[in-house]
Amino acid sequence: MAAATREVAITAGELDLADELGMQLVRFMRAVHKAKAGVVTHGQDGIERAAYAILFHLIHDGPQRTSKLAESLHAEISTISRQSSSLVQHGLVERQADPEDGRACLLAPTSEGLRVFEENRRQRNQWLAEVLADWPEEDRLTLNRLLARLNSGIETSILQMADHGSAEAKGA
């Protein structure tokens, strides 16, 4: 049953905790945004930072059509096309024939794309390790466990909302 339709008794204390979490998440997102902005909007190779999300998806999810990337990244196809063209021009992504439909093409990471991705990942990990350097190991492990749990809960909720929306659309 979708979270939006089930009846759940939530106490005032739980709502207060949820409010505090909401404020901390907003603070977190702002801090991450500022940290990213401090890096610059373009990487050393001249590629928009936002385009790296395409590279991430292609490395983790395999070759994809532009339309699927746009859906996954909640972006317009024109934005994905522009950013992926830049990735292709820089040799980080290549276009391949779609084996299911020869008229279409798939975007896939190149070996250089994988190298650049891994370098960016190494830099991110170095930064995070520095931020957490004075935390006890137990706290770092707990943070990872709780963030994974929060992400899973949010992803499940999103799927339930989508299922609920599809069911309502069919019933309309």
PDB file of C-alpha atoms in Angstrom:
ATOM      1  CA  MET A   1       0.000   0.000   0.000  1.00  0.00           C
ATOM      2  CA  ALA A   2       1.335   3.454  -0.875  1.00  0.00           C
ATOM      3  CA  ALA A   3       2.620   5.632   1.941  1.00  0.00           C
ATOM      4  CA  ALA A   4       0.339   8.462   0.796  1.00  0.00           C
ATOM      5  CA  THR A   5      -2.812   6.348   1.280  1.00  0.00           C
ATOM      6  CA  ARG A   6      -2.094   4.416   4.466  1.00  0.00           C
ATOM      7  CA  GLU A   7      -3.169   5.689   7.847  1.00  0.00           C
ATOM      8  CA  VAL A   8      -0.228   6.073  10.195  1.00  0.00           C
ATOM      9  CA  ALA A   9      -0.480   7.559  13.663  1.00  0.00           C
ATOM     10  CA  ILE A  10       2.369  10.052  13.970  1.00  0.00           C
ATOM     11  CA  THR A  11       2.974  11.743  17.285  1.00  0.00           C
ATOM     12  CA  ALA A  12       3.826  15.394  17.831  1.00  0.00           C
ATOM     13  CA  GLY A  13       7.302  14.312  18.976  1.00  0.00           C
ATOM     14  CA  GLU A  14       7.859  12.395  15.748  1.00  0.00           C
ATOM     15  CA  LEU A  15       6.788  15.442  13.751  1.00  0.00           C
ATOM     16  CA  ASP A  16       9.217  17.619  15.736  1.00  0.00           C
ATOM     17  CA  LEU A  17      12.041  15.175  14.971  1.00  0.00           C
ATOM     18  CA  ALA A  18      11.031  15.125  11.309  1.00  0.00           C
ATOM     19  CA  ASP A  19      11.076  18.930  11.280  1.00  0.00           C
ATOM     20  CA  GLU A  20      14.588  19.002  12.753  1.00  0.00           C
ATOM     21  CA  LEU A  21      15.737  16.383  10.219  1.00  0.00           C
ATOM     22  CA  GLY A  22      14.204  18.455   7.419  1.00  0.00           C
ATOM     23  CA  MET A  23      16.104  21.538   8.568  1.00  0.00           C
ATOM     24  CA  GLN A  24      19.362  19.562   8.831  1.00  0.00           C
ATOM     25  CA  LEU A  25      18.847  18.084   5.354  1.00  0.00           C
ATOM     26  CA  VAL A  26      18.295  21.572   3.897  1.00  0.00           C
ATOM     27  CA  ARG A  27      21.449  22.754   5.683  1.00  0.00           C
ATOM     28  CA  PHE A  28      23.319  19.707   4.330  1.00  0.00           C
ATOM     29  CA  MET A  29      22.147  20.301   0.751  1.00  0.00           C
ATOM     30  CA  ARG A  30      23.173  23.966   0.951  1.00  0.00           C
ATOM     31  CA  ALA A  31      26.617  23.033   2.292  1.00  0.00           C
ATOM     32  CA  VAL A  32      27.125  20.455  -0.467  1.00  0.00           C
ATOM     33  CA  HIS A  33      25.974  22.988  -3.065  1.00  0.00           C
ATOM     34  CA  LYS A  34      28.431  25.578  -1.712  1.00  0.00           C
ATOM     35  CA  ALA A  35      31.239  23.011  -1.707  1.00  0.00           C
ATOM     36  CA  LYS A  36      30.475  22.107  -5.333  1.00  0.00           C
ATOM     37  CA  ALA A  37      30.240  25.775  -6.325  1.00  0.00           C
ATOM     38  CA  GLY A  38      33.620  26.367  -4.718  1.00  0.00           C
ATOM     39  CA  VAL A  39      35.124  23.771  -7.034  1.00  0.00           C
ATOM     40  CA  VAL A  40      33.824  25.749 -10.057  1.00  0.00           C
ATOM     41  CA  THR A  41      31.059  25.031 -12.530  1.00  0.00           C
ATOM     42  CA  HIS A  42      33.476  23.479 -15.039  1.00  0.00           C
ATOM     43  CA  GLY A  43      36.069  20.846 -14.358  1.00  0.00           C
ATOM     44  CA  GLN A  44      39.728  21.143 -15.307  1.00  0.00           C
ATOM     45  CA  ASP A  45      38.874  19.542 -18.643  1.00  0.00           C
ATOM     46  CA  GLY A  46      36.264  22.251 -19.476  1.00  0.00           C
ATOM     47  CA  ILE A  47      33.276  19.972 -18.948  1.00  0.00           C
ATOM     48  CA  GLU A  48      30.268  21.217 -16.990  1.00  0.00           C
ATOM     49  CA  ARG A  49      30.154  19.628 -13.548  1.00  0.00           C
ATOM     50  CA  ALA A  50      26.525  18.671 -14.180  1.00  0.00           C
ATOM     51  CA  ALA A  51      27.623  16.526 -17.143  1.00  0.00           C
ATOM     52  CA  TYR A  52      29.482  14.213 -14.771  1.00  0.00           C
ATOM     53  CA  ALA A  53      26.097  12.908 -13.596  1.00  0.00           C
ATOM     54  CA  ILE A  54      25.662  11.458 -17.092  1.00  0.00           C
ATOM     55  CA  LEU A  55      29.044   9.785 -16.889  1.00  0.00           C
ATOM     56  CA  PHE A  56      28.161   8.406 -13.424  1.00  0.00           C
ATOM     57  CA  HIS A  57      24.935   6.846 -14.732  1.00  0.00           C
ATOM     58  CA  LEU A  58      26.634   5.340 -17.758  1.00  0.00           C
ATOM     59  CA  ILE A  59      29.380   3.798 -15.634  1.00  0.00           C
ATOM     60  CA  HIS A  60      27.009   2.426 -12.995  1.00  0.00           C
ATOM     61  CA  ASP A  61      24.013   1.495 -15.153  1.00  0.00           C
ATOM     62  CA  GLY A  62      25.639   0.717 -18.511  1.00  0.00           C
ATOM     63  CA  PRO A  63      25.047   2.197 -21.973  1.00  0.00           C
ATOM     64  CA  GLN A  64      21.772   4.089 -22.294  1.00  0.00           C
ATOM     65  CA  ARG A  65      19.710   6.146 -24.682  1.00  0.00           C
ATOM     66  CA  THR A  66      19.526   9.892 -24.151  1.00  0.00           C
ATOM     67  CA  SER A  67      15.830   9.630 -23.274  1.00  0.00           C
ATOM     68  CA  LYS A  68      16.504   7.131 -20.467  1.00  0.00           C
ATOM     69  CA  LEU A  69      19.279   9.346 -19.076  1.00  0.00           C
ATOM     70  CA  ALA A  70      16.941  12.349 -19.124  1.00  0.00           C
ATOM     71  CA  GLU A  71      14.336  10.342 -17.221  1.00  0.00           C
ATOM     72  CA  SER A  72      16.874   9.048 -14.682  1.00  0.00           C
ATOM     73  CA  LEU A  73      18.364  12.500 -14.114  1.00  0.00           C
ATOM     74  CA  HIS A  74      15.011  14.344 -14.161  1.00  0.00           C
ATOM     75  CA  ALA A  75      16.301  16.609 -16.920  1.00  0.00           C
ATOM     76  CA  GLU A  76      15.185  17.752 -20.344  1.00  0.00           C
ATOM     77  CA  ILE A  77      16.394  15.685 -23.289  1.00  0.00           C
ATOM     78  CA  SER A  78      17.905  18.850 -24.823  1.00  0.00           C
ATOM     79  CA  THR A  79      20.038  19.371 -21.690  1.00  0.00           C
ATOM     80  CA  ILE A  80      21.211  15.756 -21.711  1.00  0.00           C
ATOM     81  CA  SER A  81      21.954  15.989 -25.452  1.00  0.00           C
ATOM     82  CA  ARG A  82      24.053  19.126 -24.989  1.00  0.00           C
ATOM     83  CA  GLN A  83      25.969  17.731 -22.024  1.00  0.00           C
ATOM     84  CA  SER A  84      26.502  14.312 -23.608  1.00  0.00           C
ATOM     85  CA  SER A  85      27.753  15.966 -26.815  1.00  0.00           C
ATOM     86  CA  SER A  86      30.380  17.730 -24.724  1.00  0.00           C
ATOM     87  CA  LEU A  87      31.343  14.410 -23.123  1.00  0.00           C
ATOM     88  CA  VAL A  88      31.628  12.832 -26.591  1.00  0.00           C
ATOM     89  CA  GLN A  89      33.773  15.743 -27.867  1.00  0.00           C
ATOM     90  CA  HIS A  90      36.110  15.309 -24.886  1.00  0.00           C
ATOM     91  CA  GLY A  91      36.388  11.557 -25.514  1.00  0.00           C
ATOM     92  CA  LEU A  92      34.704  10.555 -22.230  1.00  0.00           C
ATOM     93  CA  VAL A  93      31.585   9.050 -23.823  1.00  0.00           C
ATOM     94  CA  GLU A  94      30.977   7.408 -27.183  1.00  0.00           C
ATOM     95  CA  ARG A  95      27.890   6.728 -29.241  1.00  0.00           C
ATOM     96  CA  GLN A  96      27.153   3.088 -30.071  1.00  0.00           C
ATOM     97  CA  ALA A  97      24.465   1.510 -32.209  1.00  0.00           C
ATOM     98  CA  ASP A  98      21.555   0.231 -30.135  1.00  0.00           C
ATOM     99  CA  PRO A  99      21.513  -3.563 -30.639  1.00  0.00           C
ATOM    100  CA  GLU A 100      17.715  -3.572 -30.200  1.00  0.00           C
ATOM    101  CA  ASP A 101      17.092  -0.741 -32.676  1.00  0.00           C
ATOM    102  CA  GLY A 102      19.841   0.096 -35.176  1.00  0.00           C
ATOM    103  CA  ARG A 103      18.256   3.495 -35.872  1.00  0.00           C
ATOM    104  CA  ALA A 104      18.911   4.599 -32.289  1.00  0.00           C
ATOM    105  CA  CYS A 105      22.171   5.037 -30.445  1.00  0.00           C
ATOM    106  CA  LEU A 106      23.342   4.347 -26.936  1.00  0.00           C
ATOM    107  CA  LEU A 107      25.777   6.463 -24.976  1.00  0.00           C
ATOM    108  CA  ALA A 108      28.594   4.531 -23.290  1.00  0.00           C
ATOM    109  CA  PRO A 109      31.623   5.567 -21.246  1.00  0.00           C
ATOM    110  CA  THR A 110      35.056   5.298 -22.844  1.00  0.00           C
ATOM    111  CA  SER A 111      38.178   4.136 -21.037  1.00  0.00           C
ATOM    112  CA  GLU A 112      39.159   7.819 -20.710  1.00  0.00           C
ATOM    113  CA  GLY A 113      35.705   8.528 -19.267  1.00  0.00           C
ATOM    114  CA  LEU A 114      36.236   5.817 -16.691  1.00  0.00           C
ATOM    115  CA  ARG A 115      39.665   7.252 -15.820  1.00  0.00           C
ATOM    116  CA  VAL A 116      38.275  10.786 -15.370  1.00  0.00           C
ATOM    117  CA  PHE A 117      35.365   9.440 -13.323  1.00  0.00           C
ATOM    118  CA  GLU A 118      37.723   7.537 -11.026  1.00  0.00           C
ATOM    119  CA  GLU A 119      39.922  10.627 -10.576  1.00  0.00           C
ATOM    120  CA  ASN A 120      36.889  12.726  -9.604  1.00  0.00           C
ATOM    121  CA  ARG A 121      35.794   9.972  -7.235  1.00  0.00           C
ATOM    122  CA  ARG A 122      39.263   9.872  -5.655  1.00  0.00           C
ATOM    123  CA  GLN A 123      39.163  13.654  -5.095  1.00  0.00           C
ATOM    124  CA  ARG A 124      35.673  13.448  -3.561  1.00  0.00           C
ATOM    125  CA  ASN A 125      36.720  10.617  -1.263  1.00  0.00           C
ATOM    126  CA  GLN A 126      39.814  12.537  -0.172  1.00  0.00           C
ATOM    127  CA  TRP A 127      37.680  15.588   0.671  1.00  0.00           C
ATOM    128  CA  LEU A 128      35.125  13.525   2.625  1.00  0.00           C
ATOM    129  CA  ALA A 129      37.885  11.690   4.505  1.00  0.00           C
ATOM    130  CA  GLU A 130      39.333  15.073   5.512  1.00  0.00           C
ATOM    131  CA  VAL A 131      35.916  16.363   6.642  1.00  0.00           C
ATOM    132  CA  LEU A 132      35.382  13.263   8.799  1.00  0.00           C
ATOM    133  CA  ALA A 133      39.004  12.822   9.934  1.00  0.00           C
ATOM    134  CA  ASP A 134      38.324  13.808  13.544  1.00  0.00           C
ATOM    135  CA  TRP A 135      35.200  11.647  13.862  1.00  0.00           C
ATOM    136  CA  PRO A 136      35.499   8.341  15.728  1.00  0.00           C
ATOM    137  CA  GLU A 137      35.340   5.357  13.359  1.00  0.00           C
ATOM    138  CA  GLU A 138      32.113   4.173  15.000  1.00  0.00           C
ATOM    139  CA  ASP A 139      30.445   7.509  14.169  1.00  0.00           C
ATOM    140  CA  ARG A 140      31.602   7.315  10.537  1.00  0.00           C
ATOM    141  CA  LEU A 141      30.240   3.771  10.240  1.00  0.00           C
ATOM    142  CA  THR A 142      26.956   4.811  11.857  1.00  0.00           C
ATOM    143  CA  LEU A 143      26.639   7.786   9.496  1.00  0.00           C
ATOM    144  CA  ASN A 144      27.102   5.516   6.467  1.00  0.00           C
ATOM    145  CA  ARG A 145      24.595   2.982   7.778  1.00  0.00           C
ATOM    146  CA  LEU A 146      21.965   5.606   8.601  1.00  0.00           C
ATOM    147  CA  LEU A 147      22.390   7.498   5.305  1.00  0.00           C
ATOM    148  CA  ALA A 148      22.004   4.226   3.391  1.00  0.00           C
ATOM    149  CA  ARG A 149      18.859   3.483   5.395  1.00  0.00           C
ATOM    150  CA  LEU A 150      17.474   6.995   4.810  1.00  0.00           C
ATOM    151  CA  ASN A 151      18.191   6.776   1.068  1.00  0.00           C
ATOM    152  CA  SER A 152      16.481   3.377   0.846  1.00  0.00           C
ATOM    153  CA  GLY A 153      13.450   4.727   2.680  1.00  0.00           C
ATOM    154  CA  ILE A 154      13.217   7.756   0.398  1.00  0.00           C
ATOM    155  CA  GLU A 155      13.621   5.615  -2.732  1.00  0.00           C
ATOM    156  CA  THR A 156      10.902   3.234  -1.531  1.00  0.00           C
ATOM    157  CA  SER A 157       8.600   6.164  -0.786  1.00  0.00           C
ATOM    158  CA  ILE A 158       9.195   7.619  -4.268  1.00  0.00           C
ATOM    159  CA  LEU A 159       8.342   4.268  -5.880  1.00  0.00           C
ATOM    160  CA  GLN A 160       5.202   3.997  -3.764  1.00  0.00           C
ATOM    161  CA  MET A 161       4.134   7.520  -4.741  1.00  0.00           C
ATOM    162  CA  ALA A 162       4.735   6.685  -8.418  1.00  0.00           C
ATOM    163  CA  ASP A 163       2.730   3.458  -8.088  1.00  0.00           C
ATOM    164  CA  HIS A 164      -0.049   5.336  -6.307  1.00  0.00           C
ATOM    165  CA  GLY A 165      -0.073   7.986  -9.061  1.00  0.00           C
ATOM    166  CA  SER A 166      -0.240   5.307 -11.774  1.00  0.00           C
ATOM    167  CA  ALA A 167      -3.109   3.567  -9.990  1.00  0.00           C
ATOM    168  CA  GLU A 168      -5.018   6.858  -9.680  1.00  0.00           C
ATOM    169  CA  ALA A 169      -4.441   7.644 -13.369  1.00  0.00           C
ATOM    170  CA  LYS A 170      -5.806   4.237 -14.386  1.00  0.00           C
ATOM    171  CA  GLY A 171      -8.856   4.686 -12.164  1.00  0.00           C
ATOM    172  CA  ALA A 172      -9.630   8.150 -13.554  1.00  0.00           C
TER     173      ALA A 172
END
